[in-house]
PDB file of C-alpha atoms and ligand atoms in Angstrom:
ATOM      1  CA  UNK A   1      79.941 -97.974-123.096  1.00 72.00           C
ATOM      2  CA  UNK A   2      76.264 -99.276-121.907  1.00 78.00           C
ATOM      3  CA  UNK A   3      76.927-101.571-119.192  1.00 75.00           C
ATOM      4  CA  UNK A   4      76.496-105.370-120.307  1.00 55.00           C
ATOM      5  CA  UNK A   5      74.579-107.243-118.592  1.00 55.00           C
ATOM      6  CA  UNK A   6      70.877-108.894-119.295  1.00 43.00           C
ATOM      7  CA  UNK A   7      69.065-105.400-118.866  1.00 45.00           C
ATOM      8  CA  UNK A   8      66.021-106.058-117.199  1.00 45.00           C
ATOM      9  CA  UNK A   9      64.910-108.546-114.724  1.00 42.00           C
ATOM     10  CA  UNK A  10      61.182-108.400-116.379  1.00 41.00           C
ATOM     11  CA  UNK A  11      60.371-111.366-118.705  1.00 37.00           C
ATOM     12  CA  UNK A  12      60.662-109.986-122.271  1.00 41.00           C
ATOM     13  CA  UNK A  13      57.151-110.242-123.998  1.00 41.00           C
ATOM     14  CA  UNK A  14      55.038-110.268-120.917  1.00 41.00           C
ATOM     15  CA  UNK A  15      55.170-106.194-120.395  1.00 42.00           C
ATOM     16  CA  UNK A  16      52.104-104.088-120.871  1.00 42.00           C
ATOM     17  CA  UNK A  17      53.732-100.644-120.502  1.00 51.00           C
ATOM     18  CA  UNK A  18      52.074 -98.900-123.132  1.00 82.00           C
ATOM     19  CA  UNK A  19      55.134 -97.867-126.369  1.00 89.00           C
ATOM     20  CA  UNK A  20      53.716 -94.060-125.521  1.00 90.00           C
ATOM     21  CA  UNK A  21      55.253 -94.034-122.087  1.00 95.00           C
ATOM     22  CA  UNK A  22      58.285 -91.969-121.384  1.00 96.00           C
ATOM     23  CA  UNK A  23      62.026 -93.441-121.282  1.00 98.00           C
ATOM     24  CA  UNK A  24      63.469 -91.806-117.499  1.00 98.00           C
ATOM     25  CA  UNK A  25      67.174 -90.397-117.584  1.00 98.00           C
ATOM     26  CA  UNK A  26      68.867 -90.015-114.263  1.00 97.00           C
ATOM     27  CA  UNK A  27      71.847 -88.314-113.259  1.00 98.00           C
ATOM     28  CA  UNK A  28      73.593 -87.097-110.289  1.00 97.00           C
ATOM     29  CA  UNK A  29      72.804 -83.768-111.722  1.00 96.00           C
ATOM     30  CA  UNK A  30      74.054 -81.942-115.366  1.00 96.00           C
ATOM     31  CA  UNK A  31      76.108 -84.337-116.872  1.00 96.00           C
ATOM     32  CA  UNK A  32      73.399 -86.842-117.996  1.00 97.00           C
ATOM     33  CA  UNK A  33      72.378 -84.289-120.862  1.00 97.00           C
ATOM     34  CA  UNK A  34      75.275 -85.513-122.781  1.00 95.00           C
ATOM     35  CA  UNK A  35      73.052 -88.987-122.527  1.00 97.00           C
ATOM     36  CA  UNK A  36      70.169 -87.359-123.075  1.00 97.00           C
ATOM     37  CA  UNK A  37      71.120 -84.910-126.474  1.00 95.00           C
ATOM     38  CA  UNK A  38      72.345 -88.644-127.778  1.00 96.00           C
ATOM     39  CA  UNK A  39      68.757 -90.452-127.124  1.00 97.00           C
ATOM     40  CA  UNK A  40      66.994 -87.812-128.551  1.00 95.00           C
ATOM     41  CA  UNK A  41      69.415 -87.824-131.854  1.00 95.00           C
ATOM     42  CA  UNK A  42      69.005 -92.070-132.343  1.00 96.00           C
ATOM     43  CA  UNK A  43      65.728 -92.241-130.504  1.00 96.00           C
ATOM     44  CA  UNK A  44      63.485 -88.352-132.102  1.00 95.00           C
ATOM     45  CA  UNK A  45      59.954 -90.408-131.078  1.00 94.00           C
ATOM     46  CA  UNK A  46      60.740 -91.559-127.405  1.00 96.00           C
ATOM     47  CA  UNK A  47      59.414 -89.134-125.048  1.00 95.00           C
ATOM     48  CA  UNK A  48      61.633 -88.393-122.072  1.00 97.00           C
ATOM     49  CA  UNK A  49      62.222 -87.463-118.382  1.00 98.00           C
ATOM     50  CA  UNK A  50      65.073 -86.055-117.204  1.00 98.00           C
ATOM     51  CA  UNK A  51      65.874 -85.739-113.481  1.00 98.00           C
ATOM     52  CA  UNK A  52      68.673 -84.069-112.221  1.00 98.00           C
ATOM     53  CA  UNK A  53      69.833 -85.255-108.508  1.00 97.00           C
ATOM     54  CA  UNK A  54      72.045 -82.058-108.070  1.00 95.00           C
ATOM     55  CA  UNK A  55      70.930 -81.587-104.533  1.00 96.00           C
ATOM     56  CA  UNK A  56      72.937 -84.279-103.975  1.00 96.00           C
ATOM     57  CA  UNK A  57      75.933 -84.149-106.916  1.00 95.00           C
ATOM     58  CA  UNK A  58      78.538 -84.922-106.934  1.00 96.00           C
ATOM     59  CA  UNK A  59      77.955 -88.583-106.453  1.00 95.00           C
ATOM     60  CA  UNK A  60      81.393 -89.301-106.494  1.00 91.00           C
ATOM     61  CA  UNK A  61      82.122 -88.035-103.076  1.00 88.00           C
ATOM     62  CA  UNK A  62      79.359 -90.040-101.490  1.00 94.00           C
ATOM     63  CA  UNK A  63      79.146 -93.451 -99.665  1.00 95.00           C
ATOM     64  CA  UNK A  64      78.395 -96.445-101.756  1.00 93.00           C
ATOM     65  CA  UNK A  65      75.130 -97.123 -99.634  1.00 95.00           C
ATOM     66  CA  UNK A  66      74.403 -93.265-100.240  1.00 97.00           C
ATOM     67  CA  UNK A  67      74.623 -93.682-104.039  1.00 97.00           C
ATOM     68  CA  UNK A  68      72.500 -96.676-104.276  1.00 96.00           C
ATOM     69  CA  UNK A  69      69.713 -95.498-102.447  1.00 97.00           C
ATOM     70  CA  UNK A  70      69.530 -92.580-104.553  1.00 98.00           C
ATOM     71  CA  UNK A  71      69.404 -94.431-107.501  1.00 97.00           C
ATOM     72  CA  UNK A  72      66.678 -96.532-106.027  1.00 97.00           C
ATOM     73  CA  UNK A  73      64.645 -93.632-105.120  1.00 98.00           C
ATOM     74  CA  UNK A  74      64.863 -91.674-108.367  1.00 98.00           C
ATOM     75  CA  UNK A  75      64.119 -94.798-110.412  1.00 98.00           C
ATOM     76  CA  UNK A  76      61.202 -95.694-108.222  1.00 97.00           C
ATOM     77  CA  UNK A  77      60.062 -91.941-108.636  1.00 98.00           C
ATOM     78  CA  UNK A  78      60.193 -92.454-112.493  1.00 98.00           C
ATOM     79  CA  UNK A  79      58.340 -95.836-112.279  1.00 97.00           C
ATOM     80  CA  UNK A  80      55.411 -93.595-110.443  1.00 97.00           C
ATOM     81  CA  UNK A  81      55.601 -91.213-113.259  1.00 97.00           C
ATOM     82  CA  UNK A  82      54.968 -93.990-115.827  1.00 96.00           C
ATOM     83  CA  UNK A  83      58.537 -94.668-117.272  1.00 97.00           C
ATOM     84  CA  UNK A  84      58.947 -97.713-119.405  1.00 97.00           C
ATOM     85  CA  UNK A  85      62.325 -97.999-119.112  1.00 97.00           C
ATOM     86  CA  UNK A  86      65.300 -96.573-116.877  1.00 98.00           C
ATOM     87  CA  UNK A  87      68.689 -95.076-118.385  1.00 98.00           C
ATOM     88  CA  UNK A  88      70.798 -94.627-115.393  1.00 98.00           C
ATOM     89  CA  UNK A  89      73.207 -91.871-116.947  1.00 98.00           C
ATOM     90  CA  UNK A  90      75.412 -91.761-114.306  1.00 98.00           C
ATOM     91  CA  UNK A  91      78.803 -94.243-114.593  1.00 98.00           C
ATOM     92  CA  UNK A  92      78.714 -94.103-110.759  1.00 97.00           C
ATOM     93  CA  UNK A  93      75.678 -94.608-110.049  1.00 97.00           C
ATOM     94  CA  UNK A  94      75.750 -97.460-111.839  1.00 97.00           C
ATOM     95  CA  UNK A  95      79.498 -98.855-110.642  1.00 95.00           C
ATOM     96  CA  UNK A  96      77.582 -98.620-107.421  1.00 90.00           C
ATOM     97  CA  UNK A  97      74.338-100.010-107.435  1.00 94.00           C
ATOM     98  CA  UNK A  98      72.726-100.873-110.874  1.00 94.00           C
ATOM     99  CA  UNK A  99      72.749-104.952-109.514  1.00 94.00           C
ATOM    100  CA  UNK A 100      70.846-103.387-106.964  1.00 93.00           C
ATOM    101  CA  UNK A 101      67.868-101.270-108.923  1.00 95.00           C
ATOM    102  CA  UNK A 102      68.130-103.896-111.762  1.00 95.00           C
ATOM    103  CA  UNK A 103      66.471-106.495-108.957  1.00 96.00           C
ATOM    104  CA  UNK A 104      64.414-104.077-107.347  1.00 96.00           C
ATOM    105  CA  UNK A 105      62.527-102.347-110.117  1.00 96.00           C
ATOM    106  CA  UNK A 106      60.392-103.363-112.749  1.00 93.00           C
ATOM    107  CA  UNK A 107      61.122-101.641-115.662  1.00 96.00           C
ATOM    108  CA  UNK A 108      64.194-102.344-118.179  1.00 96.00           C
ATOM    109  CA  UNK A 109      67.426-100.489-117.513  1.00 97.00           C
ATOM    110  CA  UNK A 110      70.386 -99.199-119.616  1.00 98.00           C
ATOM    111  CA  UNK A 111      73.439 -98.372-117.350  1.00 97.00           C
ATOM    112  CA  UNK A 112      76.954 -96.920-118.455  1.00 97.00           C
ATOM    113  CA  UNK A 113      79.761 -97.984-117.894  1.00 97.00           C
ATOM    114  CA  UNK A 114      83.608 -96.112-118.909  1.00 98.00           C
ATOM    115  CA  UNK A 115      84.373 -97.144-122.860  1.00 98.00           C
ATOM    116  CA  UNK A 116      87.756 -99.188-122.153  1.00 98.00           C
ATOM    117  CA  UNK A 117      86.820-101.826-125.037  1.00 97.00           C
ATOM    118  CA  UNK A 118      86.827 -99.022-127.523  1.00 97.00           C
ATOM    119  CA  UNK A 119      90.166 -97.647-125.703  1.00 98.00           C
ATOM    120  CA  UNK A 120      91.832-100.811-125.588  1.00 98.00           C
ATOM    121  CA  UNK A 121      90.451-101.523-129.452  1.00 98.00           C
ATOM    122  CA  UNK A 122      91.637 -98.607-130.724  1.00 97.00           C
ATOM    123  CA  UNK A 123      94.574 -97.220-128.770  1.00 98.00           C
ATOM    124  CA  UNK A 124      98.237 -97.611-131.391  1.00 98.00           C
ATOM    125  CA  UNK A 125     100.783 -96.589-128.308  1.00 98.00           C
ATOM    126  CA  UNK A 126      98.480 -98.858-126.107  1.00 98.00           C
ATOM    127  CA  UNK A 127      98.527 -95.933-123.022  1.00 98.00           C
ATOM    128  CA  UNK A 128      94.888 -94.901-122.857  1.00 98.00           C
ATOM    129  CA  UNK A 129      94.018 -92.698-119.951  1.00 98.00           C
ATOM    130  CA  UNK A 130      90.627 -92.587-118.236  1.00 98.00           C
ATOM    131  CA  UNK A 131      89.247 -89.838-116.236  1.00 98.00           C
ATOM    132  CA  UNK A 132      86.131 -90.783-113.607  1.00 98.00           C
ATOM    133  CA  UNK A 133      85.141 -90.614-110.441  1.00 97.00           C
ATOM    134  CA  UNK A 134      86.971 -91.763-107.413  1.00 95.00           C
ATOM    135  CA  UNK A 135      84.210 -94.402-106.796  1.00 94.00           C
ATOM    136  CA  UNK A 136      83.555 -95.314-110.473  1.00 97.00           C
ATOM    137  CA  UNK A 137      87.628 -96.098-110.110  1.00 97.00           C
ATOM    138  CA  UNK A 138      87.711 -98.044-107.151  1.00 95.00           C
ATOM    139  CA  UNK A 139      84.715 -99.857-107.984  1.00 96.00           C
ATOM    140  CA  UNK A 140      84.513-103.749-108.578  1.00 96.00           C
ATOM    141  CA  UNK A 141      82.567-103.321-111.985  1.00 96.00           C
ATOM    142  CA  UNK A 142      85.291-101.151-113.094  1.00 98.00           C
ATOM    143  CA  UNK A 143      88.151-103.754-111.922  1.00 97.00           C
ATOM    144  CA  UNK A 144      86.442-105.971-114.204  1.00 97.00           C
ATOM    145  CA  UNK A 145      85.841-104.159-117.004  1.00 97.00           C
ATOM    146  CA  UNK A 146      89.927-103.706-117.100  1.00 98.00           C
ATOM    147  CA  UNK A 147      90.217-106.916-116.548  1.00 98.00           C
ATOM    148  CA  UNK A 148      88.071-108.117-119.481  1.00 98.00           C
ATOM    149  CA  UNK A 149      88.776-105.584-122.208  1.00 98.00           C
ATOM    150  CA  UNK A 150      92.475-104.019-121.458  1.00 97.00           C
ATOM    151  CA  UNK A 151      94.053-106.571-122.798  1.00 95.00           C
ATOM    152  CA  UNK A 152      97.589-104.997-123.373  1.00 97.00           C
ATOM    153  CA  UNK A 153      96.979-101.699-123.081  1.00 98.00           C
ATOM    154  CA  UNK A 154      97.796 -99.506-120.097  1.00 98.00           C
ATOM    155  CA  UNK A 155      95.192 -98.303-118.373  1.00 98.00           C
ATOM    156  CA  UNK A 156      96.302 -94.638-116.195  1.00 98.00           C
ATOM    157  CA  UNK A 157      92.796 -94.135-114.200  1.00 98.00           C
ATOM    158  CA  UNK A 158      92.689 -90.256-112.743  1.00 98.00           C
ATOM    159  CA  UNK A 159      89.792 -89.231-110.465  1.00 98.00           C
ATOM    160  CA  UNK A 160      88.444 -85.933-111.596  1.00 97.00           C
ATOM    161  CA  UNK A 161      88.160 -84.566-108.500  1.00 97.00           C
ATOM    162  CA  UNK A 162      86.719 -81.204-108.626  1.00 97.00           C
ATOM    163  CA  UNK A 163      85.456 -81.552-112.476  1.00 97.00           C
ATOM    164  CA  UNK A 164      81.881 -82.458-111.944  1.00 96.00           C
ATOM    165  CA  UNK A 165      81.121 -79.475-109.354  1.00 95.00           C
ATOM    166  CA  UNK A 166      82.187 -77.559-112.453  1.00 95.00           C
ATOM    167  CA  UNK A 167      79.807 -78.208-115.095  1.00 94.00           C
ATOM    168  CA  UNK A 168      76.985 -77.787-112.110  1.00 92.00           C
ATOM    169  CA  UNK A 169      77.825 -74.762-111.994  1.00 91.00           C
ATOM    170  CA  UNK A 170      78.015 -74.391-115.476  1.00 91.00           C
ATOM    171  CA  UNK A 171      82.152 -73.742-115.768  1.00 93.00           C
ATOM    172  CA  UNK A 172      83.412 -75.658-118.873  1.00 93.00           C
ATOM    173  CA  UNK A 173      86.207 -73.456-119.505  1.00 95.00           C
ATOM    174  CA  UNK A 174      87.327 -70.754-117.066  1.00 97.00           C
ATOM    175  CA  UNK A 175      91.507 -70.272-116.243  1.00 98.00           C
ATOM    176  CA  UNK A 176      90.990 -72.547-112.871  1.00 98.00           C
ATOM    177  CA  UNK A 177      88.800 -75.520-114.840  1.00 98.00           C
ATOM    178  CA  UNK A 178      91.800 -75.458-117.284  1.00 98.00           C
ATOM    179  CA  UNK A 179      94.437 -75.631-114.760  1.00 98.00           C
ATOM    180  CA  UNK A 180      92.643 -78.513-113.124  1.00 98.00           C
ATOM    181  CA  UNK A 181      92.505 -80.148-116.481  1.00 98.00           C
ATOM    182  CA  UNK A 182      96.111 -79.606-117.632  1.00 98.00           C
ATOM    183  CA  UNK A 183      97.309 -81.393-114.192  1.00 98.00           C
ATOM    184  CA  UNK A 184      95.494 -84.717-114.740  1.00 98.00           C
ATOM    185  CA  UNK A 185      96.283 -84.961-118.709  1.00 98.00           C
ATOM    186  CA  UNK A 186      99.704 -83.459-119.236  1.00 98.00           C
ATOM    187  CA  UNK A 187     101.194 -86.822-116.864  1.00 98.00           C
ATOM    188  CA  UNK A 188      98.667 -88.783-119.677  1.00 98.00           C
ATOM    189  CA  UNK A 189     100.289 -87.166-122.393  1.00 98.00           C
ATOM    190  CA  UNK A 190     103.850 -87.801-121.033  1.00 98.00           C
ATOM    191  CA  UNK A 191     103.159 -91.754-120.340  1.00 98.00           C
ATOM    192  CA  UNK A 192     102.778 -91.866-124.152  1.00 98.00           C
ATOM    193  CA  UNK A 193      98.690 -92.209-123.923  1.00 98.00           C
ATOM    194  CA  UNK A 194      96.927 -91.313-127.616  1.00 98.00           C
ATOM    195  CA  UNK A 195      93.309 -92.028-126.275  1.00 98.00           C
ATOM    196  CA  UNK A 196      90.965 -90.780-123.119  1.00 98.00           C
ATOM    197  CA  UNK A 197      87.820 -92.221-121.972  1.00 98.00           C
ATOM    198  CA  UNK A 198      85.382 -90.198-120.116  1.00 98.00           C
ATOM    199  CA  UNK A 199      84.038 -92.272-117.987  1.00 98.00           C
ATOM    200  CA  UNK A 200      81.905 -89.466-116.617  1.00 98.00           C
ATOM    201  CA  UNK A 201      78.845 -88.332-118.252  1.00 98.00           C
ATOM    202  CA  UNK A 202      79.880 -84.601-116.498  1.00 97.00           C
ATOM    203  CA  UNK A 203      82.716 -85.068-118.648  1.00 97.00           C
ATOM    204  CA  UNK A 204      82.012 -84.901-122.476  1.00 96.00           C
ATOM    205  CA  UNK A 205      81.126 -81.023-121.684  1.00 95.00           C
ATOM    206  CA  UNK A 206      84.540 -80.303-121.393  1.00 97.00           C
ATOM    207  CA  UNK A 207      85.251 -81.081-125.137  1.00 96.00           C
ATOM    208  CA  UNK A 208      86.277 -78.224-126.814  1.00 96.00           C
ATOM    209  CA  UNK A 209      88.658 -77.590-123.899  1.00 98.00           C
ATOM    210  CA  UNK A 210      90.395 -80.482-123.575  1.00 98.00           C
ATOM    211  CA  UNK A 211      90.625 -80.501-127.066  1.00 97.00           C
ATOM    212  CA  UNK A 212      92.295 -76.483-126.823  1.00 97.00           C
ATOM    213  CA  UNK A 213      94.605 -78.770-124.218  1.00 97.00           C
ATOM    214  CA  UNK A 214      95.795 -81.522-126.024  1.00 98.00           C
ATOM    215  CA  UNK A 215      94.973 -80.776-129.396  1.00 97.00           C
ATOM    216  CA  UNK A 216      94.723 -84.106-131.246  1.00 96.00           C
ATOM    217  CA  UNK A 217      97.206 -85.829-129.185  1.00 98.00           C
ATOM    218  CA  UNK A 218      94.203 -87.750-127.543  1.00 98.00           C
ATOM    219  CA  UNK A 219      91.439 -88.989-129.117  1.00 98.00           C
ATOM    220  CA  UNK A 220      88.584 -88.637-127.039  1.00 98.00           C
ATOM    221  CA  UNK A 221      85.644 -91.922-126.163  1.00 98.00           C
ATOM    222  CA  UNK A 222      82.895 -90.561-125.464  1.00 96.00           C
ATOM    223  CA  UNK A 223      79.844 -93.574-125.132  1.00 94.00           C
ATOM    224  CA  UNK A 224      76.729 -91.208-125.188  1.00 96.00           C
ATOM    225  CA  UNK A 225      75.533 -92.462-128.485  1.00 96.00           C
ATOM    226  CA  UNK A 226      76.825 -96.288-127.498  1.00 97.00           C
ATOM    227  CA  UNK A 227      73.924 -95.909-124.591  1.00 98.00           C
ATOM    228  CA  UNK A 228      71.115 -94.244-127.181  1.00 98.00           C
ATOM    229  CA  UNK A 229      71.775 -97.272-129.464  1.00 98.00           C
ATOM    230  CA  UNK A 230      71.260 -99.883-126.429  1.00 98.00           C
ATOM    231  CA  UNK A 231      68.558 -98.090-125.126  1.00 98.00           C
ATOM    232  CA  UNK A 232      67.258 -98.671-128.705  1.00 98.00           C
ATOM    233  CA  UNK A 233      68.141-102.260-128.793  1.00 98.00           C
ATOM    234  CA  UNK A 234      66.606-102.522-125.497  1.00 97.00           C
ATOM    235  CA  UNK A 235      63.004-100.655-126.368  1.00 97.00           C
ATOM    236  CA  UNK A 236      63.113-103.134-129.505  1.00 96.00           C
ATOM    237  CA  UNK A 237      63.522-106.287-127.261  1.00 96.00           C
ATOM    238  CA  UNK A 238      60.782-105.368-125.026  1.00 95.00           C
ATOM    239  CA  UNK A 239      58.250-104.482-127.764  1.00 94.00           C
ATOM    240  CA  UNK A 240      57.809-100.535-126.340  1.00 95.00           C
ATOM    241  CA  UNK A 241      59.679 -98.782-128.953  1.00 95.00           C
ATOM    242  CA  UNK A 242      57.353 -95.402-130.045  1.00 94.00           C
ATOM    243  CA  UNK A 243      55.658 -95.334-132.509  1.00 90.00           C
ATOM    244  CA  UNK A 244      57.004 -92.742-135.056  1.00 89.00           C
ATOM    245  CA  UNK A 245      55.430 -89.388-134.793  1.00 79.00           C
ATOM    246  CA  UNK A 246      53.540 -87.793-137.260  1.00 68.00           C
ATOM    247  CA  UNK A 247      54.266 -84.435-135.496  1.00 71.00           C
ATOM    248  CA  UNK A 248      57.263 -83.349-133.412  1.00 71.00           C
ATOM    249  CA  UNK A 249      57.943 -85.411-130.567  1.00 71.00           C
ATOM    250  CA  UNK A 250      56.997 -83.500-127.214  1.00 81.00           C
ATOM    251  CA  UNK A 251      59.969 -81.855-125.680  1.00 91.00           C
ATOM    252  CA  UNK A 252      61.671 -83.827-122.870  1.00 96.00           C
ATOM    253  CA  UNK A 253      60.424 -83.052-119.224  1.00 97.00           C
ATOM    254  CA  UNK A 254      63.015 -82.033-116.745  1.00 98.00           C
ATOM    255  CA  UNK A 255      63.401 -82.188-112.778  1.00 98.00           C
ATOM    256  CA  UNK A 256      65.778 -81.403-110.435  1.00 98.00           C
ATOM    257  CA  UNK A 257      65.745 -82.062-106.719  1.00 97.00           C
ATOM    258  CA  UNK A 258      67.855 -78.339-106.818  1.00 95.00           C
ATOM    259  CA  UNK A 259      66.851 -75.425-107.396  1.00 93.00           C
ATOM    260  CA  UNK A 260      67.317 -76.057-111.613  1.00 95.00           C
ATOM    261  CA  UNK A 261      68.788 -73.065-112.707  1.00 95.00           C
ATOM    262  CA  UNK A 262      72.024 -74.807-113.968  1.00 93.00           C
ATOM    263  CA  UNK A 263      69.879 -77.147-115.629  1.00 96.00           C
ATOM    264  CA  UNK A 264      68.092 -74.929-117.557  1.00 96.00           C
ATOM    265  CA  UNK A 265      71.107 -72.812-118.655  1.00 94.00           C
ATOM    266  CA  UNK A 266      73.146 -75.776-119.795  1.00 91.00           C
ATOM    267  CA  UNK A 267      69.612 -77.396-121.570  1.00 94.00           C
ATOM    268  CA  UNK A 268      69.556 -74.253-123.321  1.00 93.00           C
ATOM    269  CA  UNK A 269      73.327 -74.059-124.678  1.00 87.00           C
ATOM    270  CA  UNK A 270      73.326 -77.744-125.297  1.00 83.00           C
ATOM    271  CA  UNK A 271      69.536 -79.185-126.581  1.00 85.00           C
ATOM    272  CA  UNK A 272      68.813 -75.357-127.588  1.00 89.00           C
ATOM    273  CA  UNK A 273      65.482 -75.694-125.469  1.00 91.00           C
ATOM    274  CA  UNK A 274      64.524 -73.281-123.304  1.00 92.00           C
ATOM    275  CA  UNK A 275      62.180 -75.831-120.939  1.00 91.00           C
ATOM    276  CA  UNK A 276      61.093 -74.870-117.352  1.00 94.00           C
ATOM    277  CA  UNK A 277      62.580 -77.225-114.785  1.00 97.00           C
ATOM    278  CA  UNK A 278      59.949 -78.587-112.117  1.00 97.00           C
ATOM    279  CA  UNK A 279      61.862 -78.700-108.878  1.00 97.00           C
ATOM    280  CA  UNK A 280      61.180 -82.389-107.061  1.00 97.00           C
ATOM    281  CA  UNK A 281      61.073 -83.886-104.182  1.00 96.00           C
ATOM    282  CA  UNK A 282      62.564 -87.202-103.817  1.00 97.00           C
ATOM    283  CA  UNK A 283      62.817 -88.604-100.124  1.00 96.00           C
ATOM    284  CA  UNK A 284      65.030 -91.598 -99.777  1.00 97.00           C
ATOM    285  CA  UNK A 285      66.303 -93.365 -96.888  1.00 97.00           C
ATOM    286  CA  UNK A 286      69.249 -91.657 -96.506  1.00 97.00           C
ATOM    287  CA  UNK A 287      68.395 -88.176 -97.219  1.00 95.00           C
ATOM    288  CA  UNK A 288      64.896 -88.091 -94.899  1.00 81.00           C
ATOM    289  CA  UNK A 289      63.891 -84.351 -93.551  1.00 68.00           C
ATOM    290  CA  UNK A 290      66.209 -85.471 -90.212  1.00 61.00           C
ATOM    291  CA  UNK A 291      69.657 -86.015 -92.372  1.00 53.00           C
ATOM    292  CA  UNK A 292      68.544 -83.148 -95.264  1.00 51.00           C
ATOM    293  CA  UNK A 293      71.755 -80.600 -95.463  1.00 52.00           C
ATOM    294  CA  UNK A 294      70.129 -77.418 -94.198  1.00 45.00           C
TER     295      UNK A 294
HETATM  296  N1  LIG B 301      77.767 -88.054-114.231  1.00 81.66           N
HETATM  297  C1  LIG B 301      78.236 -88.855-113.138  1.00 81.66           C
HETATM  298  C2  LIG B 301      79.049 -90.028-113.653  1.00 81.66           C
HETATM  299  O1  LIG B 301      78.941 -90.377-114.820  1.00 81.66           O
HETATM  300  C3  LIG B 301      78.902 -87.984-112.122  1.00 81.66           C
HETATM  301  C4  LIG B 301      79.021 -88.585-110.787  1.00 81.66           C
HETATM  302  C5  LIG B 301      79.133 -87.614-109.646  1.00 81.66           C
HETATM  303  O2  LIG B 301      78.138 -86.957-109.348  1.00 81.66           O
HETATM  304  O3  LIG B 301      80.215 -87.564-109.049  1.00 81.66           O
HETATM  305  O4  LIG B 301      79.783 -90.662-112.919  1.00 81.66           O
END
């Protein structure tokens, strides 16, 4: 689900970022190509940047001060490169800090945040399950969002631990990813749930096998194409929506702060692109040459 609230501290009407300008797309690393394949569905004219944080992935094992000045670096690393607006792709990230970036930076911003309205809307045994991180779980926007939309339903939160180093390394189905998967759904299944969110962008990767798992038992919410239509809605409020294109729309640009080999395998399987990834440099507080894993 995009996160809710007003999405942009800039006063609507009084931008000058040129409509041409690229939307940015941040993840901790892979799993913000799920985003990204649904902007460029809703959105063909909107050029984007994609950067990849998978130096630092997975997200969901780090402090909450670690997170947010991530988030803060890679947006302000965007803003340099001329973005006119900010999808944070990442449901931690923005658990953790998207008050935080929202007041510091410029630009407007589309956040995500786990799909329990749809759940809670759609759910008939009213057991959903939801799979995230540990920090999306524990976090106080996530609290909330229960508390606002669960209504009856039962809410069974797992941490994936273990699923997003996965899809960075490009496993969406081996025996072990299976196993792993199996162990936090089968307890869903036998609570009576009919409906899982993934409230992890890493997450909608693992599809078709979750589907081999369950089989229809669990009907899946996914919010990639939620976000695209915000983002829309967003681009339309601030008058920077792109022009439509007479000829194809230039190929997103990726970065990674790793070495991008993951990236571009999975960009290839998924958007059928074969795009070079620039490796990037993106010094932050927390991660300066003295505190940089060797
Ligand atoms: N894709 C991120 C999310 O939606 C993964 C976070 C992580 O790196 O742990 O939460």
């Amino acid at each position: 689900m995009p996160e809710q609230s007003s999405s942009t501290n800039a006063s609507i009407g009084s931008l000058s970022a040129d409509s041409r300008a690229p939307v940015g797309i941040f993840d901790s690393g892979l799993g913000g190509l799920s985003v990204l394949r649904a902007v460029r569905a809703q959105l063909p004219d909107e050029a984007l940047l994609y950067v990849a944080d998978s130096l630092y992935a997975p997200y969901g094992e780090r402090d909450d001060d670690f997170i947010a000045d991530r988030t803060l670096a890679i947006g302000e690393w965007l803003v340099k490169q001329g973005a006119k607006a900010l999808v944070v792709a990442c449901n931690t990230a923005t658990a953790q800090s998207i008050a935080l970036v929202r007041e510091k930076l410029s630009i407007p911003l589309v956040g995500v945040e786990p799909g329990i309205k749809p759940a809670a809307l759609q759910s008939k045994t009213r057991v959903a399950g939801v799979l995230a991180t540990q920090v999306t779980l524990r976090s106080a926007r996530f609290q909330a969002l229960l508390e606002r939309y669960a209504a009856d339903c039962r809410f069974l939160c797992q941490p994936g631990h273990g699923l997003v180093q996965a899809v960075e390394r490009c496993d969406v189905g081996s025996a072990g990813l299976r196993a792993l998967l199996r162990g936090y759904l089968q307890p869903m299944l036998d609570a009576g749930a009919d409906t899982l969110v993934l409230g992890c962008t890493h997450y909608p990767f693992f599809d078709a096998t979750i589907r081999d798992i369950v089989g229809d038992r669990l009907a899946l919410i996914d919010t990639s194409v939620a976000i695209a239509r915000q983002l829309e809605r967003v681009l339309e409020q601030h008058g920077v929506r792109a022009a439509p294109q007479t000829a194809d729309a230039a190929l997103p640009r990726f970065y990674s702060t790793g070495d991008g080999t993951h990236l571009r395998q999975l960009v290839a399987t998924l958007l059928e692109i074969d795009a070079q990834v620039e490796r990037v440099l993106i010094p932050s507080r927390r991660t300066a040459p003295s505190s940089q894993p060797a």
